[in-house]
GROMACS .gro file of N, CA and C in nm:
model
  465
    1MET      N    1   0.083  -0.118   0.000
    1MET     CA    2   0.000   0.000   0.000
    1MET      C    3   0.088   0.124   0.000
    2ALA      N    4   0.051   0.222  -0.078
    2ALA     CA    5   0.130   0.344  -0.085
    2ALA      C    6   0.115   0.426   0.042
    3LYS      N    7   0.224   0.485   0.084
    3LYS     CA    8   0.222   0.570   0.203
    3LYS      C    9   0.174   0.709   0.162
    4HIS      N   10   0.085   0.768   0.245
    4HIS     CA   11   0.030   0.900   0.214
    4HIS      C   12   0.098   1.006   0.299
    5GLU      N   13   0.100   1.129   0.245
    5GLU     CA   14   0.154   1.241   0.322
    5GLU      C   15   0.066   1.267   0.443
    6ALA      N   16   0.122   1.333   0.544
    6ALA     CA   17   0.051   1.355   0.669
    6ALA      C   18  -0.081   1.429   0.651
    7ASN      N   19  -0.088   1.522   0.556
    7ASN     CA   20  -0.213   1.596   0.538
    7ASN      C   21  -0.284   1.558   0.409
    8SER      N   22  -0.259   1.437   0.363
    8SER     CA   23  -0.323   1.384   0.244
    8SER      C   24  -0.471   1.358   0.271
    9TRP      N   25  -0.553   1.369   0.165
    9TRP     CA   26  -0.696   1.347   0.180
    9TRP      C   27  -0.724   1.203   0.221
   10SER      N   28  -0.665   1.105   0.156
   10SER     CA   29  -0.683   0.965   0.192
   10SER      C   30  -0.588   0.930   0.303
   11GLU      N   31  -0.637   0.854   0.397
   11GLU     CA   32  -0.549   0.814   0.506
   11GLU      C   33  -0.565   0.665   0.532
   12ASP      N   34  -0.456   0.593   0.534
   12ASP     CA   35  -0.460   0.449   0.557
   12ASP      C   36  -0.516   0.418   0.695
   13GLY      N   37  -0.584   0.308   0.704
   13GLY     CA   38  -0.627   0.258   0.833
   13GLY      C   39  -0.765   0.302   0.878
   14ILE      N   40  -0.826   0.399   0.816
   14ILE     CA   41  -0.959   0.443   0.859
   14ILE      C   42  -1.060   0.340   0.808
   15ASN      N   43  -1.138   0.283   0.902
   15ASN     CA   44  -1.232   0.180   0.858
   15ASN      C   45  -1.377   0.210   0.895
   16PHE      N   46  -1.404   0.328   0.946
   16PHE     CA   47  -1.542   0.370   0.973
   16PHE      C   48  -1.549   0.517   0.940
   17ARG      N   49  -1.639   0.554   0.853
   17ARG     CA   50  -1.651   0.694   0.812
   17ARG      C   51  -1.796   0.739   0.822
   18THR      N   52  -1.811   0.865   0.856
   18THR     CA   53  -1.942   0.929   0.853
   18THR      C   54  -1.922   1.072   0.807
   19ARG      N   55  -2.030   1.133   0.766
   19ARG     CA   56  -2.021   1.270   0.716
   19ARG      C   57  -2.126   1.357   0.782
   20LYS      N   58  -2.091   1.484   0.802
   20LYS     CA   59  -2.181   1.582   0.861
   20LYS      C   60  -2.177   1.708   0.776
   21TRP      N   61  -2.289   1.779   0.778
   21TRP     CA   62  -2.303   1.904   0.705
   21TRP      C   63  -2.299   2.017   0.806
   22VAL      N   64  -2.214   2.116   0.787
   22VAL     CA   65  -2.203   2.229   0.880
   22VAL      C   66  -2.323   2.321   0.859
   23ARG      N   67  -2.403   2.333   0.964
   23ARG     CA   68  -2.525   2.412   0.959
   23ARG      C   69  -2.510   2.536   1.047
   24PRO      N   70  -2.599   2.633   1.037
   24PRO     CA   71  -2.586   2.757   1.115
   24PRO      C   72  -2.570   2.733   1.266
   25GLU      N   73  -2.641   2.635   1.319
   25GLU     CA   74  -2.631   2.608   1.464
   25GLU      C   75  -2.497   2.548   1.506
   26ASP      N   76  -2.412   2.511   1.411
   26ASP     CA   77  -2.280   2.453   1.440
   26ASP      C   78  -2.169   2.557   1.439
   27LEU      N   79  -2.203   2.684   1.419
   27LEU     CA   80  -2.102   2.789   1.403
   27LEU      C   81  -2.072   2.860   1.535
   28ASN      N   82  -1.949   2.909   1.547
   28ASN     CA   83  -1.910   2.990   1.663
   28ASN      C   84  -1.928   3.138   1.629
   29ALA      N   85  -1.887   3.225   1.719
   29ALA     CA   86  -1.904   3.370   1.700
   29ALA      C   87  -1.824   3.423   1.581
   30ASN      N   88  -1.724   3.349   1.536
   30ASN     CA   89  -1.644   3.390   1.420
   30ASN      C   90  -1.702   3.342   1.288
   31GLY      N   91  -1.812   3.267   1.295
   31GLY     CA   92  -1.874   3.216   1.173
   31GLY      C   93  -1.809   3.090   1.120
   32SER      N   94  -1.724   3.027   1.200
   32SER     CA   95  -1.663   2.900   1.159
   32SER      C   96  -1.714   2.788   1.250
   33LEU      N   97  -1.682   2.666   1.213
   33LEU     CA   98  -1.730   2.549   1.287
   33LEU      C   99  -1.686   2.555   1.433
   34PHE      N  100  -1.782   2.546   1.525
   34PHE     CA  101  -1.755   2.544   1.668
   34PHE      C  102  -1.692   2.410   1.703
   35GLY      N  103  -1.578   2.414   1.769
   35GLY     CA  104  -1.506   2.291   1.805
   35GLY      C  105  -1.591   2.196   1.886
   36GLY      N  106  -1.678   2.250   1.972
   36GLY     CA  107  -1.765   2.166   2.053
   36GLY      C  108  -1.863   2.086   1.970
   37SER      N  109  -1.911   2.144   1.861
   37SER     CA  110  -2.002   2.069   1.771
   37SER      C  111  -1.928   1.952   1.708
   38LEU      N  112  -1.807   1.978   1.660
   38LEU     CA  113  -1.728   1.871   1.598
   38LEU      C  114  -1.696   1.761   1.699
   39LEU      N  115  -1.659   1.800   1.821
   39LEU     CA  116  -1.626   1.699   1.922
   39LEU      C  117  -1.749   1.616   1.960
   40LYS      N  118  -1.866   1.680   1.963
   40LYS     CA  119  -1.990   1.606   1.990
   40LYS      C  120  -2.012   1.502   1.881
   41TRP      N  121  -1.996   1.543   1.754
   41TRP     CA  122  -2.014   1.449   1.644
   41TRP      C  123  -1.917   1.332   1.655
   42ILE      N  124  -1.791   1.362   1.685
   42ILE     CA  125  -1.690   1.257   1.695
   42ILE      C  126  -1.723   1.162   1.809
   43ASP      N  127  -1.759   1.215   1.926
   43ASP     CA  128  -1.791   1.130   2.041
   43ASP      C  129  -1.912   1.041   2.010
   44GLU      N  130  -2.013   1.096   1.944
   44GLU     CA  131  -2.131   1.018   1.909
   44GLU      C  132  -2.096   0.907   1.810
   45GLU      N  133  -2.021   0.939   1.707
   45GLU     CA  134  -1.982   0.837   1.608
   45GLU      C  135  -1.890   0.733   1.670
   46ALA      N  136  -1.800   0.776   1.758
   46ALA     CA  137  -1.712   0.681   1.827
   46ALA      C  138  -1.793   0.587   1.916
   47ALA      N  139  -1.898   0.639   1.979
   47ALA     CA  140  -1.983   0.554   2.063
   47ALA      C  141  -2.053   0.448   1.978
   48ILE      N  142  -2.106   0.489   1.862
   48ILE     CA  143  -2.172   0.392   1.773
   48ILE      C  144  -2.072   0.286   1.727
   49TYR      N  145  -1.953   0.330   1.689
   49TYR     CA  146  -1.848   0.237   1.646
   49TYR      C  147  -1.812   0.141   1.760
   50ALA      N  148  -1.800   0.193   1.882
   50ALA     CA  149  -1.767   0.109   1.998
   50ALA      C  150  -1.878   0.008   2.026
   51ILE      N  151  -2.003   0.049   2.016
   51ILE     CA  152  -2.115  -0.042   2.038
   51ILE      C  153  -2.108  -0.160   1.942
   52VAL      N  154  -2.082  -0.131   1.816
   52VAL     CA  155  -2.073  -0.237   1.715
   52VAL      C  156  -1.952  -0.327   1.742
   53GLN      N  157  -1.837  -0.267   1.773
   53GLN     CA  158  -1.716  -0.346   1.793
   53GLN      C  159  -1.719  -0.427   1.922
   54LEU      N  160  -1.780  -0.372   2.028
   54LEU     CA  161  -1.782  -0.439   2.159
   54LEU      C  162  -1.907  -0.523   2.182
   55GLY      N  163  -2.008  -0.505   2.096
   55GLY     CA  164  -2.130  -0.582   2.110
   55GLY      C  165  -2.210  -0.547   2.233
   56ASN      N  166  -2.203  -0.419   2.275
   56ASN     CA  167  -2.266  -0.379   2.400
   56ASN      C  168  -2.313  -0.234   2.389
   57TYR      N  169  -2.444  -0.212   2.414
   57TYR     CA  170  -2.496  -0.075   2.415
   57TYR      C  171  -2.437   0.008   2.529
   58ARG      N  172  -2.389  -0.057   2.630
   58ARG     CA  173  -2.336   0.013   2.747
   58ARG      C  174  -2.186   0.038   2.731
   59ALA      N  175  -2.150   0.106   2.625
   59ALA     CA  176  -2.011   0.146   2.601
   59ALA      C  177  -2.003   0.296   2.627
   60VAL      N  178  -1.911   0.336   2.713
   60VAL     CA  179  -1.900   0.477   2.751
   60VAL      C  180  -1.760   0.531   2.724
   61THR      N  181  -1.754   0.663   2.700
   61THR     CA  182  -1.626   0.729   2.678
   61THR      C  183  -1.547   0.731   2.807
   62LYS      N  184  -1.425   0.681   2.803
   62LYS     CA  185  -1.335   0.683   2.919
   62LYS      C  186  -1.232   0.793   2.907
   63LEU      N  187  -1.179   0.812   2.785
   63LEU     CA  188  -1.069   0.907   2.767
   63LEU      C  189  -1.068   0.959   2.623
   64ILE      N  190  -1.041   1.087   2.611
   64ILE     CA  191  -1.011   1.147   2.480
   64ILE      C  192  -0.879   1.221   2.498
   65SER      N  193  -0.780   1.181   2.419
   65SER     CA  194  -0.646   1.240   2.434
   65SER      C  195  -0.643   1.381   2.375
   66GLU      N  196  -0.524   1.435   2.370
   66GLU     CA  197  -0.502   1.569   2.313
   66GLU      C  198  -0.567   1.581   2.176
   67ILE      N  199  -0.628   1.696   2.154
   67ILE     CA  200  -0.696   1.723   2.027
   67ILE      C  201  -0.616   1.831   1.955
   68ASN      N  202  -0.575   1.801   1.834
   68ASN     CA  203  -0.496   1.895   1.754
   68ASN      C  204  -0.580   1.952   1.641
   69PHE      N  205  -0.626   2.078   1.658
   69PHE     CA  206  -0.700   2.145   1.553
   69PHE      C  207  -0.601   2.200   1.451
   70GLU      N  208  -0.624   2.171   1.323
   70GLU     CA  209  -0.534   2.214   1.218
   70GLU      C  210  -0.599   2.310   1.119
   71ALA      N  211  -0.730   2.301   1.102
   71ALA     CA  212  -0.803   2.386   1.008
   71ALA      C  213  -0.947   2.396   1.058
   72SER      N  214  -1.032   2.462   0.982
   72SER     CA  215  -1.171   2.478   1.025
   72SER      C  216  -1.264   2.453   0.907
   73ALA      N  217  -1.388   2.495   0.925
   73ALA     CA  218  -1.491   2.481   0.823
   73ALA      C  219  -1.591   2.594   0.842
   74VAL      N  220  -1.671   2.618   0.741
   74VAL     CA  221  -1.773   2.722   0.748
   74VAL      C  222  -1.908   2.660   0.709
   75GLN      N  223  -2.013   2.738   0.726
   75GLN     CA  224  -2.147   2.691   0.695
   75GLN      C  225  -2.152   2.635   0.553
   76GLY      N  226  -2.214   2.519   0.538
   76GLY     CA  227  -2.228   2.455   0.408
   76GLY      C  228  -2.120   2.355   0.376
   77ASP      N  229  -2.007   2.359   0.449
   77ASP     CA  230  -1.901   2.261   0.424
   77ASP      C  231  -1.947   2.123   0.469
   78LEU      N  232  -1.889   2.021   0.409
   78LEU     CA  233  -1.916   1.882   0.446
   78LEU      C  234  -1.794   1.828   0.520
   79ILE      N  235  -1.817   1.768   0.634
   79ILE     CA  236  -1.711   1.717   0.719
   79ILE      C  237  -1.714   1.565   0.716
   80GLU      N  238  -1.598   1.504   0.697
   80GLU     CA  239  -1.586   1.359   0.705
   80GLU      C  240  -1.512   1.324   0.832
   81ILE      N  241  -1.570   1.234   0.910
   81ILE     CA  242  -1.508   1.187   1.033
   81ILE      C  243  -1.469   1.042   1.011
   82GLY      N  244  -1.344   1.010   1.035
   82GLY     CA  245  -1.295   0.873   1.018
   82GLY      C  246  -1.246   0.819   1.150
   83LEU      N  247  -1.278   0.693   1.178
   83LEU     CA  248  -1.236   0.626   1.300
   83LEU      C  249  -1.173   0.493   1.266
   84THR      N  250  -1.077   0.453   1.344
   84THR     CA  251  -1.021   0.319   1.332
   84THR      C  252  -0.986   0.266   1.469
   85ALA      N  253  -1.017   0.141   1.492
   85ALA     CA  254  -0.980   0.076   1.618
   85ALA      C  255  -0.830   0.051   1.615
   86THR      N  256  -0.763   0.085   1.725
   86THR     CA  257  -0.618   0.065   1.732
   86THR      C  258  -0.578  -0.038   1.836
   87HIS      N  259  -0.668  -0.065   1.934
   87HIS     CA  260  -0.634  -0.161   2.039
   87HIS      C  261  -0.760  -0.209   2.110
   88PHE      N  262  -0.767  -0.339   2.134
   88PHE     CA  263  -0.872  -0.395   2.218
   88PHE      C  264  -0.809  -0.431   2.351
   89GLY      N  265  -0.862  -0.373   2.460
   89GLY     CA  266  -0.822  -0.411   2.595
   89GLY      C  267  -0.919  -0.516   2.645
   90ARG      N  268  -0.904  -0.558   2.769
   90ARG     CA  269  -0.993  -0.659   2.826
   90ARG      C  270  -1.137  -0.609   2.834
   91THR      N  271  -1.155  -0.482   2.873
   91THR     CA  272  -1.289  -0.423   2.884
   91THR      C  273  -1.305  -0.301   2.794
   92SER      N  274  -1.204  -0.268   2.715
   92SER     CA  275  -1.204  -0.141   2.643
   92SER      C  276  -1.172  -0.156   2.495
   93LEU      N  277  -1.196  -0.047   2.425
   93LEU     CA  278  -1.159  -0.033   2.285
   93LEU      C  279  -1.096   0.104   2.269
   94THR      N  280  -0.978   0.108   2.208
   94THR     CA  281  -0.910   0.234   2.179
   94THR      C  282  -0.918   0.258   2.030
   95MET      N  283  -0.945   0.383   1.992
   95MET     CA  284  -0.953   0.418   1.851
   95MET      C  285  -0.886   0.552   1.825
   96ARG      N  286  -0.865   0.580   1.698
   96ARG     CA  287  -0.806   0.706   1.650
   96ARG      C  288  -0.911   0.774   1.563
   97ALA      N  289  -0.917   0.908   1.570
   97ALA     CA  290  -1.014   0.983   1.490
   97ALA      C  291  -0.945   1.089   1.406
   98VAL      N  292  -0.998   1.109   1.286
   98VAL     CA  293  -0.953   1.214   1.196
   98VAL      C  294  -1.078   1.280   1.141
   99ALA      N  295  -1.079   1.414   1.136
   99ALA     CA  296  -1.189   1.487   1.073
   99ALA      C  297  -1.132   1.574   0.964
  100ARG      N  298  -1.197   1.570   0.848
  100ARG     CA  299  -1.151   1.647   0.733
  100ARG      C  300  -1.264   1.728   0.674
  101ASN      N  301  -1.230   1.841   0.615
  101ASN     CA  302  -1.324   1.922   0.540
  101ASN      C  303  -1.324   1.867   0.397
  102MET      N  304  -1.436   1.813   0.354
  102MET     CA  305  -1.443   1.752   0.221
  102MET      C  306  -1.437   1.856   0.110
  103ILE      N  307  -1.471   1.981   0.141
  103ILE     CA  308  -1.470   2.087   0.040
  103ILE      C  309  -1.328   2.137   0.018
  104THR      N  310  -1.259   2.173   0.126
  104THR     CA  311  -1.122   2.226   0.114
  104THR      C  312  -1.018   2.115   0.109
  105ARG      N  313  -1.059   1.993   0.147
  105ARG     CA  314  -0.971   1.875   0.155
  105ARG      C  315  -0.861   1.891   0.261
  106LYS      N  316  -0.885   1.977   0.359
  106LYS     CA  317  -0.789   1.995   0.468
  106LYS      C  318  -0.832   1.916   0.590
  107ARG      N  319  -0.733   1.864   0.659
  107ARG     CA  320  -0.760   1.796   0.785
  107ARG      C  321  -0.796   1.901   0.889
  108ILE      N  322  -0.906   1.879   0.961
  108ILE     CA  323  -0.950   1.973   1.064
  108ILE      C  324  -0.886   1.937   1.198
  109LEU      N  325  -0.887   1.808   1.231
  109LEU     CA  326  -0.825   1.766   1.357
  109LEU      C  327  -0.790   1.620   1.354
  110THR      N  328  -0.704   1.583   1.447
  110THR     CA  329  -0.676   1.442   1.475
  110THR      C  330  -0.685   1.422   1.626
  111ILE      N  331  -0.733   1.306   1.663
  111ILE     CA  332  -0.732   1.263   1.802
  111ILE      C  333  -0.669   1.125   1.801
  112GLU      N  334  -0.553   1.114   1.861
  112GLU     CA  335  -0.479   0.988   1.855
  112GLU      C  336  -0.539   0.878   1.941
  113LYS      N  337  -0.613   0.916   2.046
  113LYS     CA  338  -0.662   0.812   2.136
  113LYS      C  339  -0.798   0.849   2.194
  114ILE      N  340  -0.898   0.767   2.161
  114ILE     CA  341  -1.029   0.773   2.224
  114ILE      C  342  -1.054   0.635   2.281
  115VAL      N  343  -1.082   0.626   2.411
  115VAL     CA  344  -1.102   0.497   2.477
  115VAL      C  345  -1.247   0.486   2.522
  116PHE      N  346  -1.310   0.375   2.485
  116PHE     CA  347  -1.443   0.341   2.533
  116PHE      C  348  -1.434   0.215   2.617
  117VAL      N  349  -1.517   0.208   2.721
  117VAL     CA  350  -1.520   0.093   2.810
  117VAL      C  351  -1.658   0.028   2.801
  118SER      N  352  -1.658  -0.103   2.798
  118SER     CA  353  -1.780  -0.183   2.797
  118SER      C  354  -1.826  -0.202   2.942
  119LEU      N  355  -1.953  -0.168   2.970
  119LEU     CA  356  -2.005  -0.178   3.107
  119LEU      C  357  -2.113  -0.285   3.118
  120ASP      N  358  -2.127  -0.341   3.238
  120ASP     CA  359  -2.237  -0.433   3.264
  120ASP      C  360  -2.360  -0.356   3.310
  121GLU      N  361  -2.465  -0.426   3.346
  121GLU     CA  362  -2.592  -0.363   3.386
  121GLU      C  363  -2.578  -0.274   3.508
  122ASP      N  364  -2.477  -0.299   3.590
  122ASP     CA  365  -2.456  -0.221   3.712
  122ASP      C  366  -2.358  -0.105   3.692
  123GLY      N  367  -2.309  -0.087   3.570
  123GLY     CA  368  -2.217   0.022   3.541
  123GLY      C  369  -2.072  -0.008   3.569
  124ASN      N  370  -2.039  -0.136   3.585
  124ASN     CA  371  -1.901  -0.177   3.609
  124ASN      C  372  -1.837  -0.225   3.479
  125PRO      N  373  -1.705  -0.199   3.462
  125PRO     CA  374  -1.638  -0.250   3.342
  125PRO      C  375  -1.654  -0.402   3.332
  126THR      N  376  -1.682  -0.447   3.210
  126THR     CA  377  -1.702  -0.590   3.188
  126THR      C  378  -1.622  -0.636   3.067
  127PRO      N  379  -1.560  -0.753   3.075
  127PRO     CA  380  -1.483  -0.804   2.960
  127PRO      C  381  -1.575  -0.824   2.839
  128HIS      N  382  -1.522  -0.793   2.721
  128HIS     CA  383  -1.601  -0.808   2.599
  128HIS      C  384  -1.559  -0.928   2.517
  129GLY      N  385  -1.437  -0.976   2.534
  129GLY     CA  386  -1.392  -1.097   2.467
  129GLY      C  387  -1.349  -1.083   2.322
  130TYR      N  388  -1.329  -0.961   2.273
  130TYR     CA  389  -1.291  -0.942   2.133
  130TYR      C  390  -1.147  -0.892   2.122
  131ARG      N  391  -1.083  -0.929   2.010
  131ARG     CA  392  -0.947  -0.883   1.984
  131ARG      C  393  -0.932  -0.825   1.844
  132ASP      N  394  -1.034  -0.845   1.760
  132ASP     CA  395  -1.025  -0.804   1.621
  132ASP      C  396  -1.143  -0.716   1.582
  133ILE      N  397  -1.120  -0.630   1.483
  133ILE     CA  398  -1.224  -0.543   1.429
  133ILE      C  399  -1.322  -0.628   1.349
  134THR      N  400  -1.450  -0.596   1.360
  134THR     CA  401  -1.550  -0.659   1.275
  134THR      C  402  -1.594  -0.559   1.169
  135TYR      N  403  -1.623  -0.609   1.051
  135TYR     CA  404  -1.672  -0.524   0.943
  135TYR      C  405  -1.819  -0.552   0.914
  136ASN      N  406  -1.879  -0.639   0.994
  136ASN     CA  407  -2.020  -0.674   0.981
  136ASN      C  408  -2.095  -0.623   1.102
  137ARG      N  409  -2.222  -0.652   1.107
  137ARG     CA  410  -2.302  -0.615   1.223
  137ARG      C  411  -2.323  -0.735   1.313
  138ASP      N  412  -2.234  -0.831   1.307
  138ASP     CA  413  -2.250  -0.955   1.382
  138ASP      C  414  -2.246  -0.936   1.533
  139ARG      N  415  -2.188  -0.830   1.582
  139ARG     CA  416  -2.181  -0.806   1.727
  139ARG      C  417  -2.288  -0.709   1.775
  140MET      N  418  -2.370  -0.659   1.686
  140MET     CA  419  -2.473  -0.562   1.724
  140MET      C  420  -2.563  -0.623   1.830
  141PRO      N  421  -2.582  -0.551   1.943
  141PRO     CA  422  -2.671  -0.604   2.047
  141PRO      C  423  -2.812  -0.628   1.991
  142THR      N  424  -2.880  -0.730   2.042
  142THR     CA  425  -3.012  -0.766   1.990
  142THR      C  426  -3.125  -0.735   2.086
  143GLU      N  427  -3.097  -0.659   2.191
  143GLU     CA  428  -3.202  -0.614   2.281
  143GLU      C  429  -3.199  -0.463   2.288
  144ARG      N  430  -3.315  -0.404   2.312
  144ARG     CA  431  -3.322  -0.260   2.330
  144ARG      C  432  -3.269  -0.226   2.469
  145LEU      N  433  -3.185  -0.125   2.476
  145LEU     CA  434  -3.126  -0.086   2.603
  145LEU      C  435  -3.230  -0.039   2.704
  146SER      N  436  -3.329   0.038   2.659
  146SER     CA  437  -3.424   0.099   2.752
  146SER      C  438  -3.505  -0.004   2.829
  147THR      N  439  -3.541  -0.114   2.767
  147THR     CA  440  -3.623  -0.213   2.838
  147THR      C  441  -3.552  -0.346   2.858
  148GLY      N  442  -3.466  -0.380   2.767
  148GLY     CA  443  -3.397  -0.508   2.776
  148GLY      C  444  -3.490  -0.625   2.749
  149THR      N  445  -3.614  -0.597   2.713
  149THR     CA  446  -3.711  -0.705   2.699
  149THR      C  447  -3.749  -0.734   2.555
  150VAL      N  448  -3.736  -0.638   2.468
  150VAL     CA  449  -3.779  -0.657   2.329
  150VAL      C  450  -3.659  -0.706   2.249
  151ILE      N  451  -3.669  -0.824   2.199
  151ILE     CA  452  -3.562  -0.881   2.118
  151ILE      C  453  -3.577  -0.830   1.974
  152LEU      N  454  -3.474  -0.767   1.924
  152LEU     CA  455  -3.477  -0.718   1.786
  152LEU      C  456  -3.452  -0.834   1.690
  153PRO      N  457  -3.509  -0.830   1.571
  153PRO     CA  458  -3.487  -0.939   1.476
  153PRO      C  459  -3.343  -0.944   1.428
  154LYS      N  460  -3.293  -1.065   1.415
  154LYS     CA  461  -3.158  -1.083   1.358
  154LYS      C  462  -3.171  -1.084   1.207
  155LEU      N  463  -3.081  -1.013   1.143
  155LEU     CA  464  -3.085  -1.005   0.995
  155LEU      C  465  -3.009  -1.116   0.932
   0.00000   0.00000   0.00000
């Protein structure tokens, strides 16, 4: 595989992507993308990714490492958020995040380490038993979190 430059549009290793549209409510006083909006999007997408990888709706954010902002975005820009799992712990999943402006093709930020922990019904860390990334929905929980009683159909 060819090695890409540090600020290249394509980045090796990203295996989960989502996109967001910068809307007026996402702007700061300077008229650019509010960092808090972007971090909310990243945390939400990382939680979804962790749920699928750990097979547990009770996956919570444990740690977000240093955040390096490199560029920004304005209203109407499209943002791509990429995540990749970098390590499976006994009860945790560590991932890396990259956000890019699809219009300017500039990297907005990188987060080298986001850690999610799998919890049991009592809120205690629980082993998940996985060591590898899944590309299917085979680990998707099959019960609704709110009631735990309704079994969702398996596809």
